[in-house]
Every structure is written in structure tokens, then in C-alpha cells.
PDB file of C-alpha atoms in Angstrom:
ATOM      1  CA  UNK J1359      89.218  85.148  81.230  1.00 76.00           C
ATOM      2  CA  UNK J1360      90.289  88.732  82.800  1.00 80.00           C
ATOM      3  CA  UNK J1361      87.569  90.352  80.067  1.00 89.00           C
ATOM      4  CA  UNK J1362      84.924  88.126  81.680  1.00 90.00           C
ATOM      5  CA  UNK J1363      85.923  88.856  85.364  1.00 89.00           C
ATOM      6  CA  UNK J1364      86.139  92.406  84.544  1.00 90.00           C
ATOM      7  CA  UNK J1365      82.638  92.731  82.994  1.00 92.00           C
ATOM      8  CA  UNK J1366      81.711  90.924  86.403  1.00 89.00           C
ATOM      9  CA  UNK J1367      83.287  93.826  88.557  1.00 92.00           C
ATOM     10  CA  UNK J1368      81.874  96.675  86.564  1.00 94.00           C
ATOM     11  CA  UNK J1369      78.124  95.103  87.176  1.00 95.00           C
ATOM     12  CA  UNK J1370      78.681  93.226  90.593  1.00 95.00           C
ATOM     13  CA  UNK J1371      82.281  93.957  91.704  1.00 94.00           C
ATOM     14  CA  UNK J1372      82.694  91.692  94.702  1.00 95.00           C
ATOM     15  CA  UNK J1373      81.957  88.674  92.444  1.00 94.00           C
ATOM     16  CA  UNK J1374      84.980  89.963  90.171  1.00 93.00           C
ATOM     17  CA  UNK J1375      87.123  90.101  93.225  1.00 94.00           C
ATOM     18  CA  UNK J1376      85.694  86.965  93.880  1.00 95.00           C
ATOM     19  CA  UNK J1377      86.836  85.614  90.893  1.00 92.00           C
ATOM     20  CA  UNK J1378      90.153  86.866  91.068  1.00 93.00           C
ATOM     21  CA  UNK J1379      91.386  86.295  94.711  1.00 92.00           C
ATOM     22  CA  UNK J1380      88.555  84.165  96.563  1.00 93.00           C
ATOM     23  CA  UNK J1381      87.393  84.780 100.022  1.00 95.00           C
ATOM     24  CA  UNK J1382      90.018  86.932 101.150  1.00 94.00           C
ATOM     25  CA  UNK J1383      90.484  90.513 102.711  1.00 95.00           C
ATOM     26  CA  UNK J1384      90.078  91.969  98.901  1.00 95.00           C
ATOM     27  CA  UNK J1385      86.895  90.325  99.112  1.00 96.00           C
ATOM     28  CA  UNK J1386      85.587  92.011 101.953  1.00 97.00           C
ATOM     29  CA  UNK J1387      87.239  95.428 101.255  1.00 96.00           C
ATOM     30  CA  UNK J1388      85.664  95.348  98.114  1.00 96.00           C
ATOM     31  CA  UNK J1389      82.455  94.490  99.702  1.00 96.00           C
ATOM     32  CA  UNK J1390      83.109  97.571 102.082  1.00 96.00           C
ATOM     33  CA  UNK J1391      83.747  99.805  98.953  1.00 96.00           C
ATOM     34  CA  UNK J1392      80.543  98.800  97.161  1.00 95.00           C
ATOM     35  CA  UNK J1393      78.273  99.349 100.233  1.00 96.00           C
ATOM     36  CA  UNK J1394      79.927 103.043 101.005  1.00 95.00           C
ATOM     37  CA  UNK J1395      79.576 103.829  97.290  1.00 92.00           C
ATOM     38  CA  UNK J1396      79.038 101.731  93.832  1.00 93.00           C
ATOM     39  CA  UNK J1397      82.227 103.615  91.750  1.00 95.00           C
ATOM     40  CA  UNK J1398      84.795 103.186  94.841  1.00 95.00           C
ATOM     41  CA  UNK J1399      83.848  99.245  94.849  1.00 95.00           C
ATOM     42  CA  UNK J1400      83.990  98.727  90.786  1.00 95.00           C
ATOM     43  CA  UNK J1401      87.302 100.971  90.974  1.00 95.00           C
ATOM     44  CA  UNK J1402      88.801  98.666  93.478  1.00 95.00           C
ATOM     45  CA  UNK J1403      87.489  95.585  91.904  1.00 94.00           C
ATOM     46  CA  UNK J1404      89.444  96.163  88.203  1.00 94.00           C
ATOM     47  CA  UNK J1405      92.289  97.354  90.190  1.00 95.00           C
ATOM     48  CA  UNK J1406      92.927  93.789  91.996  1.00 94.00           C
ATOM     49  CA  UNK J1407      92.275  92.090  88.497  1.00 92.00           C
ATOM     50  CA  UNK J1408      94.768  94.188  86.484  1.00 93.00           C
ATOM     51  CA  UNK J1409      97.537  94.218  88.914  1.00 90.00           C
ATOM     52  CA  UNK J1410      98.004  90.348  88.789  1.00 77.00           C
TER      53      UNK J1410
END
């Protein structure tokens, strides 16, 4: 399931934050990160799936 949900946040990271934590602050920081710049948003997005 993490190789799904990180293919997810390579090509649409807030859904693989989504995925991961629900509608939470990661959600909208990721959302933050993908609007300011695509890399910072899919960088963040593996992060939060790899730490758990």
C-alpha cells in the first residue's frame, strides 16, 4: 500500500498525504508546498509516508 500512496504523491502529492494522514495540518502544508513549488510539495509528501 505505501508503493501505491507514494506513486500518488510523486503525481498529485496532497492526495498521498491524503492517503496517509487525512485532513490534517500535513494536508494543508503539503497543499502549501505544492502551490509555492511542485518538488517542495512531492518532497514533503514521501517524507510523511516514509516516516510512519
Amino acid at each position: 500500500m505505501d508503493l501505491i500512496r507514494i506513486i500518488f504523491a510523486i503525481f498529485i502529492p496532497p492526495l498521498g498525504v491524503f492517503l496517509q494522514e487525512g485532513i490534517g495540518k500535513h494536508f494543508w502544508i503539503n497543499i502549501l508546498l505544492t502551490l509555492l513549488g511542485y518538488i517542495p510539495g512531492i518532497v514533503h509528501a514521501v517524507w510523511i509516508i516514509a516516516k510512519k
